[in-house]
Short mmCIF file of C-alpha atoms in Angstrom, two decimals:
data_model
loop_
_atom_site.label_atom_id
_atom_site.label_comp_id
_atom_site.label_asym_id
_atom_site.label_seq_id
_atom_site.Cartn_x
_atom_site.Cartn_y
_atom_site.Cartn_z
CA UNK A 1 -16.98 22.61 11.53
CA UNK A 2 -14.98 25.77 9.57
CA UNK A 3 -16.58 24.63 6.20
CA UNK A 4 -19.95 24.27 8.16
CA UNK A 5 -19.78 27.60 10.13
CA UNK A 6 -18.73 29.46 7.00
CA UNK A 7 -21.97 27.97 4.85
CA UNK A 8 -24.13 29.05 8.06
CA UNK A 9 -22.63 32.32 8.34
CA UNK A 10 -23.31 33.15 4.57
CA UNK A 11 -26.96 31.91 5.05
CA UNK A 12 -27.22 34.03 8.44
CA UNK A 13 -26.13 37.05 6.68
CA UNK A 14 -28.68 36.43 3.89
CA UNK A 15 -31.37 36.88 6.33
CA UNK A 16 -30.04 40.01 7.91
CA UNK A 17 -29.51 42.07 4.76
CA UNK A 18 -32.09 44.89 4.02
CA UNK A 19 -34.51 44.48 1.48
CA UNK A 20 -36.46 46.94 -0.51
CA UNK A 21 -40.45 46.90 -0.15
CA UNK A 22 -42.39 45.20 -2.64
CA UNK A 23 -44.32 47.63 -4.48
CA UNK A 24 -46.91 45.04 -5.72
CA UNK A 25 -47.12 43.25 -2.73
CA UNK A 26 -50.67 43.82 -1.38
CA UNK A 27 -50.70 41.39 1.53
CA UNK A 28 -51.49 43.20 4.49
CA UNK A 29 -49.02 43.18 7.09
CA UNK A 30 -50.13 42.61 10.82
CA UNK A 31 -48.45 44.17 13.96
CA UNK A 32 -48.12 40.41 15.13
CA UNK A 33 -46.34 39.72 11.86
CA UNK A 34 -43.81 42.86 12.13
CA UNK A 35 -43.25 41.50 15.81
CA UNK A 36 -42.20 38.04 14.44
CA UNK A 37 -40.20 39.14 11.96
CA UNK A 38 -38.53 41.00 14.35
CA UNK A 39 -37.66 37.70 16.59
CA UNK A 40 -36.29 36.12 13.21
CA UNK A 41 -34.02 38.97 12.71
CA UNK A 42 -32.43 38.89 15.98
CA UNK A 43 -32.26 35.00 15.87
CA UNK A 44 -30.44 35.54 12.61
CA UNK A 45 -28.26 38.08 14.30
CA UNK A 46 -27.48 35.53 16.99
CA UNK A 47 -26.91 32.92 14.75
CA UNK A 48 -24.43 35.32 12.83
CA UNK A 49 -22.37 36.08 15.86
CA UNK A 50 -22.26 32.28 16.88
CA UNK A 51 -20.98 31.26 13.53
CA UNK A 52 -18.34 34.17 13.51
CA UNK A 53 -17.02 33.14 16.67
CA UNK A 54 -16.75 29.49 15.38
CA UNK A 55 -14.82 31.02 12.52
CA UNK A 56 -12.71 32.92 14.24
CA UNK A 57 -11.54 30.23 16.62
CA UNK A 58 -11.55 27.81 14.12
CA UNK A 59 -8.93 29.84 12.22
CA UNK A 60 -6.69 30.90 14.99
CA UNK A 61 -6.70 27.07 16.28
CA UNK A 62 -5.41 26.02 12.90
CA UNK A 63 -2.53 28.62 13.05
CA UNK A 64 -1.30 26.97 16.00
CA UNK A 65 -2.60 28.71 18.93
CA UNK A 66 -4.53 25.80 20.26
CA UNK A 67 -3.53 24.55 23.86
CA UNK A 68 -2.49 20.93 23.18
CA UNK A 69 -0.43 20.44 26.28
CA UNK A 70 -2.62 21.78 29.14
CA UNK A 71 -0.32 19.86 31.88
CA UNK A 72 3.17 21.49 30.80
CA UNK A 73 1.65 24.80 29.69
CA UNK A 74 4.01 25.08 26.79
CA UNK A 75 1.96 27.52 24.34
CA UNK A 76 1.75 31.18 25.33
CA UNK A 77 -1.08 32.11 28.03
CA UNK A 78 -2.98 33.90 24.95
CA UNK A 79 -4.01 30.52 23.67
CA UNK A 80 -5.71 29.54 26.95
CA UNK A 81 -7.32 32.85 27.62
CA UNK A 82 -8.56 33.16 23.82
CA UNK A 83 -10.12 29.52 24.33
CA UNK A 84 -12.03 30.71 27.06
CA UNK A 85 -13.17 33.95 25.74
CA UNK A 86 -14.12 32.26 22.35
CA UNK A 87 -15.94 29.30 24.34
CA UNK A 88 -17.91 31.99 26.24
CA UNK A 89 -19.00 33.98 23.24
CA UNK A 90 -19.94 31.11 21.00
CA UNK A 91 -21.91 29.54 23.89
CA UNK A 92 -23.61 32.63 24.94
CA UNK A 93 -24.98 33.64 21.38
CA UNK A 94 -26.21 29.89 20.82
CA UNK A 95 -28.13 29.90 24.04
CA UNK A 96 -29.54 33.32 22.87
CA UNK A 97 -30.53 31.51 19.57
CA UNK A 98 -32.51 28.75 21.83
CA UNK A 99 -34.21 31.67 23.50
CA UNK A 100 -35.22 33.25 20.36
CA UNK A 101 -36.62 29.96 18.77
CA UNK A 102 -38.52 29.71 22.16
CA UNK A 103 -39.71 33.34 21.61
CA UNK A 104 -40.91 33.02 18.07
CA UNK A 105 -42.91 29.82 19.23
CA UNK A 106 -44.57 31.98 21.90
CA UNK A 107 -45.42 34.80 20.10
CA UNK A 108 -47.06 32.64 17.34
CA UNK A 109 -49.17 31.14 20.30
CA UNK A 110 -49.89 34.65 21.51
CA UNK A 111 -50.98 36.04 18.17
CA UNK A 112 -53.41 32.75 17.77
CA UNK A 113 -54.90 33.71 21.41
CA UNK A 114 -55.32 37.25 20.08
CA UNK A 115 -52.86 38.64 22.93
CA UNK A 116 -50.43 41.11 22.33
CA UNK A 117 -46.65 40.47 21.47
CA UNK A 118 -44.11 41.29 24.69
CA UNK A 119 -41.19 42.45 22.79
CA UNK A 120 -39.50 43.90 26.25
CA UNK A 121 -39.75 40.16 27.77
CA UNK A 122 -38.62 38.69 24.60
CA UNK A 123 -35.29 40.80 24.76
CA UNK A 124 -34.90 40.58 28.55
CA UNK A 125 -35.19 36.74 28.13
CA UNK A 126 -32.92 36.38 24.87
CA UNK A 127 -30.15 38.59 26.37
CA UNK A 128 -30.33 38.25 29.92
CA UNK A 129 -30.73 34.44 30.95
CA UNK A 130 -28.17 33.47 28.40
CA UNK A 131 -25.52 35.93 30.16
CA UNK A 132 -26.77 34.19 33.80
CA UNK A 133 -26.05 30.68 32.25
CA UNK A 134 -22.80 31.32 30.23
CA UNK A 135 -21.35 32.82 33.12
CA UNK A 136 -22.17 30.42 35.68
CA UNK A 137 -21.55 27.53 33.43
CA UNK A 138 -18.00 28.94 32.35
CA UNK A 139 -16.84 30.12 35.53
CA UNK A 140 -17.14 26.58 36.79
CA UNK A 141 -14.65 25.57 34.09
CA UNK A 142 -12.10 28.27 34.19
CA UNK A 143 -12.05 29.28 37.73
CA UNK A 144 -9.56 30.11 39.62
CA UNK A 145 -7.31 29.80 36.50
CA UNK A 146 -7.58 30.13 32.79
CA UNK A 147 -4.62 27.61 32.28
CA UNK A 148 -7.30 25.05 31.20
CA UNK A 149 -9.27 24.61 27.97
CA UNK A 150 -11.07 21.29 28.60
CA UNK A 151 -13.08 19.65 31.50
CA UNK A 152 -11.39 17.93 33.97
CA UNK A 153 -13.80 16.63 36.47
CA UNK A 154 -17.39 15.95 37.13
CA UNK A 155 -17.36 19.07 39.28
CA UNK A 156 -16.44 21.28 36.78
CA UNK A 157 -18.80 19.50 34.09
CA UNK A 158 -21.93 19.58 35.45
CA UNK A 159 -22.55 23.39 36.11
CA UNK A 160 -21.29 23.65 32.55
CA UNK A 161 -23.58 20.83 31.03
CA UNK A 162 -26.79 22.26 32.90
CA UNK A 163 -26.17 25.56 31.74
CA UNK A 164 -25.56 24.42 27.94
CA UNK A 165 -28.13 21.58 27.70
CA UNK A 166 -31.05 22.69 30.07
CA UNK A 167 -32.13 25.49 27.53
CA UNK A 168 -31.79 23.04 24.57
CA UNK A 169 -34.28 20.58 26.51
CA UNK A 170 -36.58 23.32 27.39
CA UNK A 171 -37.17 24.49 23.79
CA UNK A 172 -37.22 20.80 22.92
CA UNK A 173 -40.07 20.03 25.11
CA UNK A 174 -41.92 23.53 25.02
CA UNK A 175 -41.88 24.26 21.33
CA UNK A 176 -43.51 21.25 19.96
CA UNK A 177 -46.41 21.78 22.62
CA UNK A 178 -47.00 25.34 21.55
CA UNK A 179 -46.96 24.80 18.08
CA UNK A 180 -49.50 22.03 18.68
CA UNK A 181 -51.88 24.43 20.67
CA UNK A 182 -51.25 26.93 17.72
CA UNK A 183 -52.24 24.51 15.08
CA UNK A 184 -55.23 23.64 16.63
CA UNK A 185 -56.30 27.30 17.42
CA UNK A 186 -55.57 28.17 13.71
CA UNK A 187 -58.03 25.56 12.77
CA UNK A 188 -60.60 26.59 14.73
CA UNK A 189 -59.93 30.35 13.86
CA UNK A 190 -60.51 29.48 10.14
CA UNK A 191 -63.29 27.43 10.35
CA UNK A 192 -64.95 30.12 12.51
CA UNK A 193 -64.09 33.10 10.04
CA UNK A 194 -65.03 31.54 6.90
CA UNK A 195 -67.76 29.56 8.35
CA UNK A 196 -66.45 26.56 5.98
CA UNK A 197 -63.46 24.15 5.90
CA UNK A 198 -62.75 23.24 2.31
CA UNK A 199 -59.67 22.33 0.47
CA UNK A 200 -58.46 25.74 0.57
CA UNK A 201 -58.84 25.97 4.30
CA UNK A 202 -57.17 22.53 4.69
CA UNK A 203 -54.37 23.95 2.54
CA UNK A 204 -53.64 26.62 4.72
CA UNK A 205 -53.90 24.72 7.96
CA UNK A 206 -51.23 22.26 6.38
CA UNK A 207 -48.95 25.15 5.30
CA UNK A 208 -48.99 26.32 8.90
CA UNK A 209 -48.37 22.89 10.51
CA UNK A 210 -45.68 21.97 8.02
CA UNK A 211 -43.82 25.22 8.91
CA UNK A 212 -43.96 24.63 12.57
CA UNK A 213 -43.03 21.04 11.89
CA UNK A 214 -39.90 22.07 9.91
CA UNK A 215 -38.92 24.76 12.77
CA UNK A 216 -39.05 22.27 15.38
CA UNK A 217 -37.28 19.15 13.30
CA UNK A 218 -34.24 21.73 12.17
CA UNK A 219 -33.81 22.55 16.06
CA UNK A 220 -33.98 18.69 16.90
CA UNK A 221 -31.30 18.11 13.97
CA UNK A 222 -29.06 20.75 15.17
CA UNK A 223 -29.04 20.08 18.87
CA UNK A 224 -30.31 16.46 19.69
CA UNK A 225 -26.67 15.16 19.11
CA UNK A 226 -25.42 17.59 22.07
CA UNK A 227 -28.11 15.98 24.03
CA UNK A 228 -26.71 12.65 23.22
CA UNK A 229 -23.03 13.58 23.80
CA UNK A 230 -24.48 14.72 27.44
CA UNK A 231 -25.94 11.39 28.10
CA UNK A 232 -22.62 9.39 26.75
CA UNK A 233 -20.59 11.58 29.02
CA UNK A 234 -22.45 10.61 31.96
CA UNK A 235 -22.30 7.07 31.00
CA UNK A 236 -18.57 7.06 30.75
CA UNK A 237 -18.46 7.92 34.24
CA UNK A 238 -19.50 4.78 35.17
CA UNK A 239 -18.70 2.42 32.19
CA UNK A 240 -16.85 2.15 28.96
CA UNK A 241 -18.26 4.07 25.81
CA UNK A 242 -16.62 2.90 22.46
CA UNK A 243 -14.51 5.68 20.96
CA UNK A 244 -15.88 5.34 17.94
CA UNK A 245 -19.21 6.37 19.13
CA UNK A 246 -18.33 9.24 20.91
CA UNK A 247 -16.13 10.46 18.07
CA UNK A 248 -18.97 10.20 15.59
CA UNK A 249 -21.54 12.12 17.71
CA UNK A 250 -18.74 14.95 18.02
CA UNK A 251 -18.18 14.90 14.36
CA UNK A 252 -22.05 14.96 13.69
CA UNK A 253 -21.95 18.13 16.44
CA UNK A 254 -19.32 19.73 14.67
CA UNK A 255 -21.33 19.74 11.26
CA UNK A 256 -24.90 20.00 12.26
CA UNK A 257 -24.48 22.81 15.23
CA UNK A 258 -23.14 25.43 13.02
CA UNK A 259 -25.75 24.48 10.29
CA UNK A 260 -28.45 25.92 12.28
CA UNK A 261 -27.77 29.28 10.81
CA UNK A 262 -28.56 28.14 7.35
CA UNK A 263 -31.43 25.87 8.01
CA UNK A 264 -32.96 28.72 10.08
CA UNK A 265 -32.91 30.72 7.08
CA UNK A 266 -34.82 27.90 5.00
CA UNK A 267 -37.41 27.33 7.14
CA UNK A 268 -38.10 30.89 8.62
CA UNK A 269 -37.40 32.94 5.44
CA UNK A 270 -36.62 30.74 2.11
CA UNK A 271 -34.45 32.28 -0.35
CA UNK A 272 -37.23 33.63 -2.64
CA UNK A 273 -36.47 37.60 -1.74
CA UNK A 274 -33.06 37.38 -2.75
CA UNK A 275 -33.94 39.62 -5.66
CA UNK A 276 -35.02 42.41 -2.99
CA UNK A 277 -31.61 42.71 -1.35
CA UNK A 278 -30.11 45.96 -1.37
CA UNK A 279 -27.53 47.98 0.48
CA UNK A 280 -28.79 50.24 3.09
CA UNK A 281 -27.42 53.34 1.47
CA UNK A 282 -29.26 52.58 -1.86
CA UNK A 283 -32.60 52.42 -0.28
CA UNK A 284 -34.64 55.84 -1.19
CA UNK A 285 -36.26 57.83 1.13
CA UNK A 286 -39.50 57.19 -0.17
CA UNK A 287 -39.05 53.16 0.19
CA UNK A 288 -38.09 53.41 3.85
CA UNK A 289 -41.31 52.67 5.83
CA UNK A 290 -40.97 52.11 9.66
CA UNK A 291 -42.61 49.24 11.51
CA UNK A 292 -44.22 52.19 13.40
CA UNK A 293 -45.70 53.64 10.26
CA UNK A 294 -47.01 50.21 9.23
CA UNK A 295 -48.54 49.34 12.54
CA UNK A 296 -50.26 53.10 12.77
CA UNK A 297 -51.80 52.25 9.37
CA UNK A 298 -52.85 48.89 9.68
CA UNK A 299 -55.97 49.28 11.77
CA UNK A 300 -57.67 51.85 9.04
CA UNK A 301 -56.41 50.06 6.04
CA UNK A 302 -57.88 46.47 7.55
CA UNK A 303 -61.37 48.26 8.53
CA UNK A 304 -61.46 49.76 4.82
CA UNK A 305 -60.51 46.51 3.29
CA UNK A 306 -62.30 43.89 5.12
CA UNK A 307 -64.72 45.53 7.40
CA UNK A 308 -66.16 42.95 10.10
CA UNK A 309 -65.67 40.07 7.63
CA UNK A 310 -62.95 38.37 9.88
CA UNK A 311 -61.97 37.05 13.49
CA UNK A 312 -61.69 40.59 14.96
CA UNK A 313 -65.18 41.24 14.87
CA UNK A 314 -65.58 38.76 17.66
CA UNK A 315 -64.03 40.41 19.97
CA UNK A 316 -66.95 40.84 22.55
CA UNK A 317 -68.29 37.46 22.01
CA UNK A 318 -67.82 34.47 24.52
CA UNK A 319 -66.23 32.09 21.91
CA UNK A 320 -62.51 30.57 22.08
CA UNK A 321 -59.88 33.07 21.53
CA UNK A 322 -59.20 33.45 17.84
CA UNK A 323 -56.69 34.85 15.39
CA UNK A 324 -56.41 38.65 15.23
CA UNK A 325 -58.03 40.05 11.84
CA UNK A 326 -56.00 38.23 9.03
CA UNK A 327 -56.92 37.60 5.19
CA UNK A 328 -56.09 33.98 5.98
CA UNK A 329 -53.74 33.51 2.66
CA UNK A 330 -51.90 30.39 2.82
CA UNK A 331 -48.59 32.45 2.63
CA UNK A 332 -49.38 34.12 6.03
CA UNK A 333 -47.09 32.37 8.12
CA UNK A 334 -44.50 31.55 5.32
CA UNK A 335 -43.99 35.66 5.45
CA UNK A 336 -43.81 35.88 9.15
#
C-alpha cells in the first residue's frame, strides 16, 4: 500500500501542477470545458490528500505505533487517536473523489444537453456529503472511546460500511448511465451539426466513448474489490469464508485503492503536457489568463471564427438538446 500510495501521490501531484499556456494551441475552449477542467483539478486534489493520509499512516505504523493489542491497551493512547484521525482523513477524501467522479459525468451530460454547469452544487456535494457520511460512519466505530482501531461487531460495522460503500455503488450505477446518455446525444449532435456521419465523425464519437469507458473502468478496478470485501464480510457472519480469499481481496484493495490517483491522471489528462509544467513563480504576467477572461472572450471569438455553422445556431429550434457550440475536433473531450 505504501508503494502504491507513493506512486499515485506523484501522479496526482503531476496533475495539479501549474502549466504555462500553449501559445500555438488554437483550439477554442468553451466555458463548460473550463468547468470540467476544474472538476478534474479538484478530483486530483482529493486524490492527493487521500494518498498523503495513506503515506503518513503507513509511515507511522511502520515506526511501531500501530495498536496491535487492543484488549490490553499496551500502546500509548496516541496510537488509537492517530488511527481514528487518519482513518477519518483517508475515508473523507476518498468519498470526496467519488463525488467529484460523479460530478464530472454529470457536468459532461449537462454540457451535451446544452445546460449550464453547476459549480456551487458540485462543491456542496463534494465537500458536505462526505463530511456527513464520514462522521456518521466513524462515530459508530469509535464512540464512546477511541480505544479501538478495528471493527468489533455488526452493530459498529454496518453504519461504517454503508457510509463507505453506498457512494461507491451509486457512482458505479449512475456514471455508466450518464455516459451512455452522453454518448448517444453526442452522436446526434455531431450528425446534426455536420449533416453527415463519415469515418471522421465516427472517430470523434469513438474517442469520446473510449474516454468514458476508461474513466468508468478505472473506477471499477479501484473500488469493486471493496464491494467484494463488504459482501465477504457479511457472508462471514453466517458461514465460513476461506482466509486466503479474504486476505487476497485485502491485498488487492491495498494495491488498487491508492492507485486511483495515478490511473485518474492517465485517463483524464495523460502525460502529454509534462513539458508545459512550470513553477507558479516562473509564470509571466502576460501568461496568466484567468478562467473568467477566457469565458468573457469565448462568445465573441466563437462568433467571429465559426458564425452559425455549429449547433449553437439551433437554440430556438424544437430539435433535441444538442452540444454547445464546438469545433468537434476529436481531442475535445481529451482536453477537458
